[in-house]
Amino acid sequence: MADPATTEISVRFENISKSFGHVHVLKDVSASVPRGMTTCIIGPSGSGKSTLLRCTNLLEQPERGKIFIEGNDITAPGVNIDKLRVRVGMVFQHFHLFSHLSVIENVALALQKVRKLRKDEAEARAAVQIAAIGLKGFEHRRSSDLSGGQQQRVAIARALAMDPDVMLFDEATSALDPELVKGVLAIMRDLAFAGMTMLVVTHEMRFAREVAGQVIFMDHGQIVETGAPTQMFDAPQTPRLKYFLDQVL
Amino acid sequence: MFEGLRRIGETFFDPQIIAGVMPQLITVGLPNTLLLSVIATIIGIALGLVIATGLLASQRPVRFVCRGYVDLLRGLPHILTVYLIGQGLPLAGLSIFGKSTYAYAAFSIGLIESAYMAEIFRAGFQGVERGQVEAARTLGMTRWQAMLCVILPQGIRRVLPPLTGQFILVIKGTALVFLLGLTAAQRDIFSIAQDNSINNANLSSLTAAGLLYLALTVPMTYAVAAWGRRMQRGSQRGPKVVA
């Protein structure tokens, strides 16, 4: 694994704090996501990992701290949030495919509305993405007619079609039936090995060990430990990570 | 006792009067009632959509103004609103529709309806899953694009049954336009029946009007109920999220 300190940084969190009401979800979190590799965030539920991920494209607004994407401070006042989000793809736990649209329309919508492509151009590009995730022939199905695994793959295709710099995955396999998890993880793995910069909140420890270049362990709104997967999983430094791994492995 | 029944029969159910007024009710009153209902509904939907968007706006002043609009129009007796707008606007020199009483009538009912429809739309839009909007926004779509391309088309499906229900209320609501004094050819079902009942000193023409209203509203009510049930079954077969 390349050293995060010397590789180029794609996303940098600086002293991020965020609370919902009286609950401090993120407490002064700083971290870096190196370009061209996968960073997995692990930790117990309620540890703030999803909130940190959602701060990355400002679905949640951090109260304090700064976030840089490719060197640009996205938390600065007056930043065009819509322009920023085009460069950051996101995949949700519950897919959130547009339920009134077909598979190809799901992928093509933002290409038309945001990238301003003509309908035929957008659909051509969408068709390529849909074929790439192995759903050729499903273009005109209603998204609700697909299995969860297929829906999640379409959601990945929808995000990738925008050609983002960074991909965020928020527990992308947690809502899937066990037998459908593999197919989605396989696509994420291919994407990681193709050099996509990814920030992945996951409970799939095998995936993290295999694919991640960097693993971040969060607990109680703080980053407890960061390192290469081998170090994190085989030689955890902190008692909290040790305890967490004992529970989940 | 039989005397009483006879009097009731004469006052409300005089077959000659009912038969006499029915042709006019059907050829003049019915088209006018339906036309008024449709125009008022179109105004109500168009304005209601705008107000609903305002009710869901992120800016507080916008929400505040739209909420006030809805509260005002839903809180006032409809008869008062029709009077104030239908007679008030021309009196105040705001003769936007010239001398056309018909237009003021349609406009005032449309305004009242817009408040009810705004609430229907707001509920429909709020029922659209938050994740749908988040998905649109993360793809770089603006708030407005998300509204237009995602919330609106999904919300519309949800609001069709309640909107149709509201249309039934509009049909009945148009009876209030008699207040504004329509010309003979512009009269709706109720206005014709009312004029007729005064001329004959007998209420049977109102009974005739009632029968006509029922013929419109009861089948529609059942159709809407059946439609709503079908929609509900449909949505249960919809996307399932496995937790």
Coordinates of C-alpha atoms in Angstrom, one line a residue:
Chain A
M1 CA 0.0 0.0 0.0
A2 CA 1.1 3.5 -0.8
D3 CA 1.7 5.8 2.2
P4 CA -1.3 8.2 2.5
A5 CA 1.1 10.9 3.6
T6 CA 3.0 10.9 0.3
T7 CA 0.3 10.0 -2.2
E8 CA -2.0 12.7 -3.5
I9 CA -5.0 13.3 -1.4
S10 CA -8.4 13.4 -3.0
V11 CA -10.6 14.2 0.0
R12 CA -9.4 15.8 3.3
F13 CA -11.4 16.3 6.4
E14 CA -10.1 18.9 8.8
N15 CA -11.5 19.0 12.3
I16 CA -15.0 18.2 11.4
S17 CA -17.6 18.5 14.1
K18 CA -21.3 17.8 13.8
S19 CA -24.1 17.3 16.2
F20 CA -27.8 16.4 15.9
G21 CA -29.5 18.2 18.8
H22 CA -27.4 17.3 21.9
V23 CA -25.8 14.3 20.3
H24 CA -22.2 15.0 19.1
V25 CA -22.0 12.7 16.1
L26 CA -18.6 13.8 14.9
K27 CA -16.0 15.2 17.3
D28 CA -13.1 17.0 15.7
V29 CA -12.6 14.4 13.0
S30 CA -9.6 14.7 10.6
A31 CA -8.8 12.2 7.9
S32 CA -7.5 12.0 4.4
V33 CA -8.7 9.9 1.5
P34 CA -5.8 9.2 -0.9
R35 CA -6.6 9.4 -4.6
G36 CA -6.9 6.2 -6.6
M37 CA -7.5 3.8 -3.7
T38 CA -10.2 2.6 -1.5
T39 CA -10.6 3.8 2.1
C40 CA -13.0 1.8 4.2
I41 CA -14.6 3.2 7.3
I42 CA -15.5 0.6 9.9
G43 CA -17.0 0.9 13.3
P44 CA -20.0 0.1 15.4
S45 CA -23.4 1.6 14.5
G46 CA -23.8 5.1 15.8
S47 CA -20.1 5.7 15.6
G48 CA -20.6 8.6 13.1
K49 CA -19.2 6.9 10.0
S50 CA -22.3 7.4 7.8
T51 CA -22.5 11.0 8.9
L52 CA -18.9 11.6 8.0
L53 CA -19.6 10.1 4.6
R54 CA -22.7 12.3 4.1
C55 CA -20.6 15.3 5.0
T56 CA -18.4 14.6 2.0
N57 CA -21.0 15.8 -0.4
L58 CA -22.7 18.1 2.1
L59 CA -25.8 16.0 2.5
E60 CA -25.0 16.9 6.1
Q61 CA -23.5 20.3 6.8
P62 CA -20.6 20.1 9.3
E63 CA -20.8 22.6 12.0
R64 CA -17.1 23.1 12.3
G65 CA -14.1 22.2 10.2
K66 CA -13.3 22.1 6.6
I67 CA -13.5 19.6 3.8
F68 CA -11.3 19.7 0.7
I69 CA -12.1 17.7 -2.4
E70 CA -9.3 17.7 -4.9
G71 CA -7.8 20.7 -3.2
N72 CA -11.0 22.8 -3.2
D73 CA -12.6 23.9 0.1
I74 CA -16.2 22.8 -0.3
T75 CA -17.2 24.2 3.1
A76 CA -16.2 27.7 2.1
P77 CA -19.2 30.1 1.8
G78 CA -20.6 30.6 -1.6
V79 CA -19.4 27.2 -3.0
N80 CA -21.7 25.9 -5.7
I81 CA -22.9 22.7 -4.0
D82 CA -24.5 21.2 -7.1
K83 CA -21.3 21.5 -9.2
L84 CA -19.4 19.9 -6.4
R85 CA -21.8 17.0 -6.1
V86 CA -21.4 16.1 -9.8
R87 CA -17.8 15.1 -8.9
V88 CA -18.8 13.0 -6.0
G89 CA -20.8 9.9 -6.7
M90 CA -22.9 8.3 -3.9
V91 CA -24.5 4.9 -3.4
F92 CA -27.0 4.5 -0.6
Q93 CA -27.9 1.6 1.6
H94 CA -31.5 1.6 0.3
F95 CA -30.5 2.2 -3.4
H96 CA -33.0 5.1 -3.9
L97 CA -33.5 4.4 -7.5
F98 CA -36.1 6.8 -8.9
S99 CA -39.1 4.6 -8.5
H100 CA -41.1 6.2 -11.4
L101 CA -38.4 5.7 -14.0
S102 CA -37.0 2.7 -15.9
V103 CA -33.5 1.4 -15.4
I104 CA -32.1 3.4 -18.3
E105 CA -34.0 6.5 -17.4
N106 CA -32.6 6.3 -13.9
V107 CA -29.0 6.3 -15.2
A108 CA -29.7 8.9 -18.0
L109 CA -31.7 11.5 -16.0
A110 CA -28.8 13.4 -14.5
L111 CA -26.8 13.1 -17.7
Q112 CA -29.6 15.1 -19.4
K113 CA -30.5 17.5 -16.6
V114 CA -27.0 18.1 -15.1
R115 CA -24.5 17.2 -17.9
K116 CA -27.0 18.7 -20.4
L117 CA -26.6 15.8 -22.9
R118 CA -29.2 15.2 -25.5
K119 CA -31.7 12.4 -24.6
D120 CA -30.2 9.9 -27.2
E121 CA -26.6 10.7 -26.1
A122 CA -27.5 10.3 -22.4
E123 CA -29.2 7.0 -23.1
A124 CA -26.3 5.7 -25.2
R125 CA -24.0 6.5 -22.3
A126 CA -26.4 5.0 -19.8
A127 CA -26.6 1.8 -21.8
V128 CA -22.8 1.4 -21.7
Q129 CA -22.9 1.8 -17.9
I130 CA -25.7 -0.7 -17.5
A131 CA -23.9 -3.2 -19.7
A132 CA -20.8 -2.7 -17.6
I133 CA -22.6 -3.7 -14.4
G134 CA -24.0 -6.8 -16.2
L135 CA -27.6 -5.8 -16.6
K136 CA -27.7 -5.6 -20.4
G137 CA -31.3 -6.4 -21.4
F138 CA -32.8 -4.8 -18.3
E139 CA -32.7 -1.2 -19.6
H140 CA -36.5 -0.8 -19.9
R141 CA -37.5 -2.6 -16.7
R142 CA -39.1 -0.7 -13.9
S143 CA -36.6 -0.4 -11.1
S144 CA -39.1 -1.9 -8.7
D145 CA -39.1 -5.1 -10.7
L146 CA -35.5 -5.7 -10.0
S147 CA -33.9 -7.6 -7.1
G148 CA -32.2 -5.6 -4.4
G149 CA -28.8 -6.6 -5.8
Q150 CA -29.8 -5.5 -9.3
Q151 CA -31.2 -2.2 -8.0
Q152 CA -28.0 -1.5 -6.1
R153 CA -25.9 -2.2 -9.3
V154 CA -28.1 0.2 -11.2
A155 CA -27.5 2.8 -8.5
I156 CA -23.8 2.3 -8.9
A157 CA -24.1 2.7 -12.7
R158 CA -26.2 5.8 -12.2
A159 CA -23.4 7.4 -10.0
L160 CA -20.6 6.2 -12.3
A161 CA -22.3 7.6 -15.4
M162 CA -21.6 11.1 -14.1
D163 CA -17.9 10.3 -14.2
P164 CA -17.1 11.3 -10.6
D165 CA -13.7 11.9 -9.1
V166 CA -14.7 10.1 -5.9
M167 CA -17.3 7.4 -5.1
L168 CA -19.0 7.2 -1.7
F169 CA -20.7 4.0 -0.6
D170 CA -22.9 4.1 2.5
E171 CA -23.4 0.5 3.7
A172 CA -24.1 -0.4 0.1
T173 CA -24.7 -4.1 0.9
S174 CA -26.4 -3.8 4.3
A175 CA -30.0 -3.9 3.0
L176 CA -29.4 -6.9 0.6
D177 CA -30.3 -10.5 1.0
P178 CA -27.1 -12.4 1.8
E179 CA -27.0 -14.2 -1.6
L180 CA -27.1 -10.8 -3.4
V181 CA -24.2 -9.2 -1.5
K182 CA -21.5 -10.9 -3.6
G183 CA -22.5 -9.4 -7.0
V184 CA -22.5 -5.9 -5.6
L185 CA -19.2 -6.4 -3.8
A186 CA -17.7 -7.8 -7.0
I187 CA -18.5 -4.6 -8.9
M188 CA -17.1 -2.4 -6.1
R189 CA -13.9 -4.6 -6.1
D190 CA -13.5 -4.1 -9.8
L191 CA -14.0 -0.4 -9.5
A192 CA -11.4 -0.2 -6.7
F193 CA -8.9 -2.2 -8.7
A194 CA -9.5 0.0 -11.7
G195 CA -8.2 2.9 -9.6
M196 CA -11.3 4.7 -8.6
T197 CA -11.0 6.8 -5.4
M198 CA -13.6 5.3 -3.0
L199 CA -14.8 6.0 0.5
V200 CA -16.7 3.0 1.7
V201 CA -18.7 2.7 4.9
T202 CA -19.1 -1.0 5.4
H203 CA -19.7 -3.9 7.7
E204 CA -18.0 -6.3 5.2
M205 CA -14.7 -6.9 6.9
R206 CA -13.5 -9.4 4.3
F207 CA -14.1 -6.7 1.6
A208 CA -12.2 -4.1 3.7
R209 CA -9.3 -6.4 4.2
E210 CA -9.1 -7.4 0.6
V211 CA -9.8 -4.2 -1.2
A212 CA -9.0 -1.3 1.0
G213 CA -5.7 0.6 0.8
Q214 CA -6.6 2.3 4.1
V215 CA -9.0 1.5 6.9
I216 CA -10.4 4.0 9.3
F217 CA -12.0 2.8 12.6
M218 CA -14.5 5.1 14.1
D219 CA -16.2 4.9 17.5
H220 CA -18.3 7.5 19.4
G221 CA -17.8 10.2 16.7
Q222 CA -14.0 9.9 16.7
I223 CA -11.4 8.2 14.6
V224 CA -9.8 5.8 16.9
E225 CA -7.3 4.1 14.6
T226 CA -6.2 4.4 10.9
G227 CA -3.9 2.2 8.9
A228 CA -3.4 -0.4 6.3
P229 CA -5.8 -3.3 6.4
T230 CA -3.2 -5.9 7.4
Q231 CA -2.1 -3.8 10.3
M232 CA -5.6 -2.9 11.4
F233 CA -7.0 -6.4 11.2
D234 CA -4.0 -8.4 12.2
A235 CA -2.3 -6.1 14.7
P236 CA -4.8 -3.6 16.0
Q237 CA -3.2 -1.1 18.3
T238 CA -6.1 0.1 20.4
P239 CA -8.2 -1.9 22.8
R240 CA -11.4 -0.5 21.2
L241 CA -10.5 -1.7 17.8
K242 CA -9.5 -5.1 19.2
Y243 CA -12.8 -5.3 21.0
F244 CA -14.7 -4.3 17.9
L245 CA -13.0 -6.9 15.7
D246 CA -13.5 -9.6 18.4
Q247 CA -17.3 -8.8 18.1
V248 CA -17.6 -8.8 14.3
L249 CA -15.0 -11.4 13.1
Chain B
M1 CA -100.9 13.4 9.5
F2 CA -101.8 12.7 5.9
E3 CA -102.3 16.4 5.5
G4 CA -98.6 16.9 6.5
L5 CA -97.3 14.3 4.2
R6 CA -99.3 15.8 1.3
R7 CA -97.9 19.2 2.0
I8 CA -94.3 17.8 2.0
G9 CA -95.0 16.1 -1.2
E10 CA -96.4 19.2 -2.8
T11 CA -93.6 21.4 -1.6
F12 CA -90.6 19.2 -2.4
F13 CA -91.7 16.6 -4.8
D14 CA -94.2 18.1 -7.3
P15 CA -93.6 15.9 -10.3
Q16 CA -94.8 18.6 -12.7
I17 CA -92.4 21.2 -11.5
I18 CA -89.5 18.7 -11.4
A19 CA -90.2 17.6 -14.9
G20 CA -90.6 21.2 -16.0
V21 CA -87.3 22.4 -14.7
M22 CA -85.2 19.3 -15.5
P23 CA -84.5 20.1 -19.2
Q24 CA -83.2 23.5 -18.3
L25 CA -81.1 22.1 -15.5
I26 CA -79.6 19.6 -17.8
T27 CA -79.0 21.7 -20.9
V28 CA -78.0 25.0 -19.2
G29 CA -77.2 24.3 -15.5
L30 CA -75.2 21.1 -15.9
P31 CA -72.8 22.4 -18.6
N32 CA -72.3 25.6 -16.6
T33 CA -71.7 23.7 -13.3
L34 CA -69.2 21.4 -15.0
L35 CA -67.5 24.2 -16.8
L36 CA -67.2 26.3 -13.6
S37 CA -65.9 23.2 -11.7
V38 CA -63.3 22.5 -14.4
I39 CA -62.1 26.1 -14.6
A40 CA -62.0 26.4 -10.8
T41 CA -60.1 23.1 -10.6
I42 CA -57.5 24.2 -13.2
I43 CA -57.0 27.4 -11.3
G44 CA -56.9 25.5 -8.0
I45 CA -54.4 23.0 -9.3
A46 CA -52.1 25.6 -10.9
L47 CA -52.1 27.9 -7.9
G48 CA -52.2 25.0 -5.4
L49 CA -48.9 23.6 -6.9
V50 CA -47.2 26.9 -6.5
I51 CA -48.4 27.3 -2.9
A52 CA -47.5 23.7 -2.1
T53 CA -43.9 24.3 -3.4
G54 CA -43.9 27.4 -1.1
L55 CA -45.1 25.4 1.9
L56 CA -42.1 23.1 1.4
A57 CA -39.6 25.9 0.7
S58 CA -36.5 26.2 2.7
Q59 CA -36.9 29.9 3.2
R60 CA -39.0 30.7 6.2
P61 CA -40.7 33.8 4.9
V62 CA -41.9 32.0 1.8
R63 CA -43.3 29.2 4.0
F64 CA -44.9 31.7 6.3
V65 CA -46.7 33.6 3.5
C66 CA -47.9 30.4 1.9
R67 CA -49.1 29.0 5.2
G68 CA -51.0 32.2 5.8
Y69 CA -52.6 32.0 2.4
V70 CA -53.8 28.4 3.1
D71 CA -55.0 29.2 6.6
L72 CA -56.9 32.2 5.4
L73 CA -58.8 30.6 2.5
R74 CA -59.5 27.4 4.4
G75 CA -60.5 29.3 7.5
L76 CA -63.0 31.6 6.0
P77 CA -66.6 30.5 5.1
H78 CA -66.5 29.9 1.4
I79 CA -69.6 32.1 0.9
L80 CA -67.7 35.0 2.4
T81 CA -64.7 34.5 0.1
V82 CA -66.9 34.3 -3.0
Y83 CA -68.6 37.5 -2.0
L84 CA -65.4 39.3 -1.1
I85 CA -63.6 38.3 -4.3
G86 CA -66.5 38.2 -6.8
Q87 CA -68.0 41.4 -5.7
G88 CA -65.1 43.0 -4.0
L89 CA -62.6 43.0 -6.8
P90 CA -64.8 44.8 -9.3
L91 CA -65.9 47.2 -6.6
A92 CA -62.3 48.0 -5.7
G93 CA -61.6 48.8 -9.4
L94 CA -59.7 45.6 -9.9
S95 CA -61.8 44.6 -12.8
I96 CA -59.4 42.0 -14.1
F97 CA -62.1 40.1 -15.8
G98 CA -64.1 43.1 -17.1
K99 CA -67.8 42.6 -16.5
S100 CA -67.8 38.9 -16.7
T101 CA -69.4 37.7 -13.5
Y102 CA -68.8 34.1 -14.6
A103 CA -65.0 34.7 -14.6
Y104 CA -65.1 36.2 -11.1
A105 CA -67.2 33.3 -10.0
A106 CA -64.7 30.7 -11.4
F107 CA -61.8 32.7 -10.0
S108 CA -63.1 33.0 -6.5
I109 CA -63.9 29.2 -6.3
G110 CA -60.5 28.5 -7.9
L111 CA -58.8 30.5 -5.1
I112 CA -60.6 28.6 -2.4
E113 CA -59.8 25.3 -4.1
S114 CA -56.1 26.3 -4.4
A115 CA -55.8 26.4 -0.7
Y116 CA -57.2 22.9 -0.3
M117 CA -55.2 21.5 -3.2
A118 CA -52.0 23.0 -1.9
E119 CA -52.5 20.9 1.2
I120 CA -53.2 17.8 -0.9
F121 CA -50.0 18.5 -3.0
R122 CA -47.9 19.2 0.1
A123 CA -48.9 15.9 1.7
G124 CA -48.3 14.1 -1.6
F125 CA -44.8 15.6 -2.0
Q126 CA -43.9 15.1 1.6
G127 CA -44.8 11.4 1.2
V128 CA -42.1 11.0 -1.4
E129 CA -39.2 9.3 0.3
R130 CA -36.4 11.6 1.4
G131 CA -33.9 9.3 -0.2
Q132 CA -35.3 10.0 -3.7
V133 CA -34.5 13.6 -3.3
E134 CA -31.1 12.9 -1.8
A135 CA -30.3 10.6 -4.7
A136 CA -31.2 13.4 -7.1
R137 CA -29.2 16.0 -5.2
T138 CA -26.1 13.8 -5.0
L139 CA -26.2 13.5 -8.8
G140 CA -25.8 17.3 -8.9
M141 CA -29.4 18.2 -9.6
T142 CA -30.6 21.5 -8.2
R143 CA -33.5 21.6 -5.7
W144 CA -35.7 22.8 -8.5
Q145 CA -34.7 20.0 -10.8
A146 CA -35.2 17.4 -8.0
M147 CA -38.7 18.9 -7.5
L148 CA -39.6 18.9 -11.2
C149 CA -38.1 15.5 -12.2
V150 CA -38.5 13.4 -9.1
I151 CA -40.9 14.8 -6.5
L152 CA -43.5 16.1 -8.8
P153 CA -44.0 12.9 -11.0
Q154 CA -43.9 10.7 -7.9
G155 CA -46.1 13.0 -5.9
I156 CA -48.7 13.3 -8.6
R157 CA -49.5 9.6 -8.5
R158 CA -50.2 9.8 -4.8
V159 CA -52.4 12.9 -5.0
L160 CA -54.6 11.8 -7.9
P161 CA -57.3 10.1 -5.8
P162 CA -57.6 12.9 -3.2
L163 CA -57.6 15.5 -6.0
T164 CA -60.5 13.8 -7.7
G165 CA -62.2 13.7 -4.3
Q166 CA -61.6 17.4 -4.1
F167 CA -63.2 17.9 -7.6
I168 CA -66.4 16.4 -6.2
L169 CA -66.3 19.1 -3.5
V170 CA -65.8 21.7 -6.2
I171 CA -68.9 20.6 -8.1
K172 CA -70.9 21.2 -5.0
G173 CA -69.0 24.4 -4.2
T174 CA -69.9 26.0 -7.5
A175 CA -73.4 26.4 -6.1
L176 CA -72.2 29.5 -4.3
V177 CA -71.8 31.4 -7.5
F178 CA -75.5 32.2 -7.4
L179 CA -74.4 35.0 -5.0
L180 CA -72.8 36.9 -7.9
G181 CA -75.9 37.1 -10.0
L182 CA -75.3 35.4 -13.3
T183 CA -77.1 36.0 -16.6
A184 CA -79.8 33.5 -17.6
A185 CA -77.5 31.6 -19.9
Q186 CA -74.6 31.5 -17.4
R187 CA -76.6 30.0 -14.5
D188 CA -75.4 26.8 -12.9
I189 CA -77.6 24.0 -11.6
F190 CA -78.3 25.7 -8.2
S191 CA -79.0 29.2 -9.6
I192 CA -81.6 27.9 -12.0
A193 CA -83.3 25.8 -9.4
Q194 CA -83.3 28.7 -7.0
D195 CA -84.8 31.1 -9.5
N196 CA -87.4 28.5 -10.4
S197 CA -88.3 27.8 -6.8
I198 CA -88.9 31.5 -6.2
N199 CA -91.0 31.9 -9.3
N200 CA -93.2 28.9 -8.4
A201 CA -93.2 29.5 -4.7
N202 CA -92.3 25.8 -4.5
L203 CA -89.1 24.0 -3.6
S204 CA -89.4 21.0 -5.9
S205 CA -87.0 22.5 -8.4
L206 CA -84.3 22.4 -5.6
T207 CA -85.1 18.7 -5.2
A208 CA -84.5 18.3 -9.0
A209 CA -81.2 20.1 -8.6
G210 CA -80.3 17.8 -5.7
L211 CA -81.0 14.8 -7.8
L212 CA -78.7 16.1 -10.5
Y213 CA -75.9 16.8 -8.0
L214 CA -76.3 13.3 -6.5
A215 CA -76.2 11.8 -10.0
L216 CA -72.8 13.5 -10.5
T217 CA -71.2 13.1 -7.1
V218 CA -72.2 9.7 -5.8
P219 CA -70.9 7.6 -8.8
M220 CA -67.7 9.7 -8.7
T221 CA -67.3 9.2 -5.0
Y222 CA -67.4 5.4 -5.4
A223 CA -65.1 5.6 -8.4
V224 CA -62.5 7.5 -6.4
A225 CA -62.8 5.1 -3.5
A226 CA -62.2 2.1 -5.8
W227 CA -59.3 3.9 -7.4
G228 CA -57.7 4.7 -4.1
R229 CA -58.0 1.1 -3.0
R230 CA -56.4 0.0 -6.2
M231 CA -53.5 2.5 -5.8
Q232 CA -52.9 1.3 -2.3
R233 CA -52.7 -2.3 -3.4
G234 CA -50.4 -1.3 -6.2
S235 CA -48.1 0.5 -3.8
Q236 CA -47.9 -2.5 -1.5
R237 CA -46.6 -4.5 -4.4
G238 CA -44.1 -1.7 -5.0
P239 CA -40.4 -1.7 -4.2
K240 CA -39.6 -3.6 -1.1
V241 CA -36.7 -2.8 1.0
V242 CA -35.2 -5.7 2.8
A243 CA -33.8 -4.6 6.1

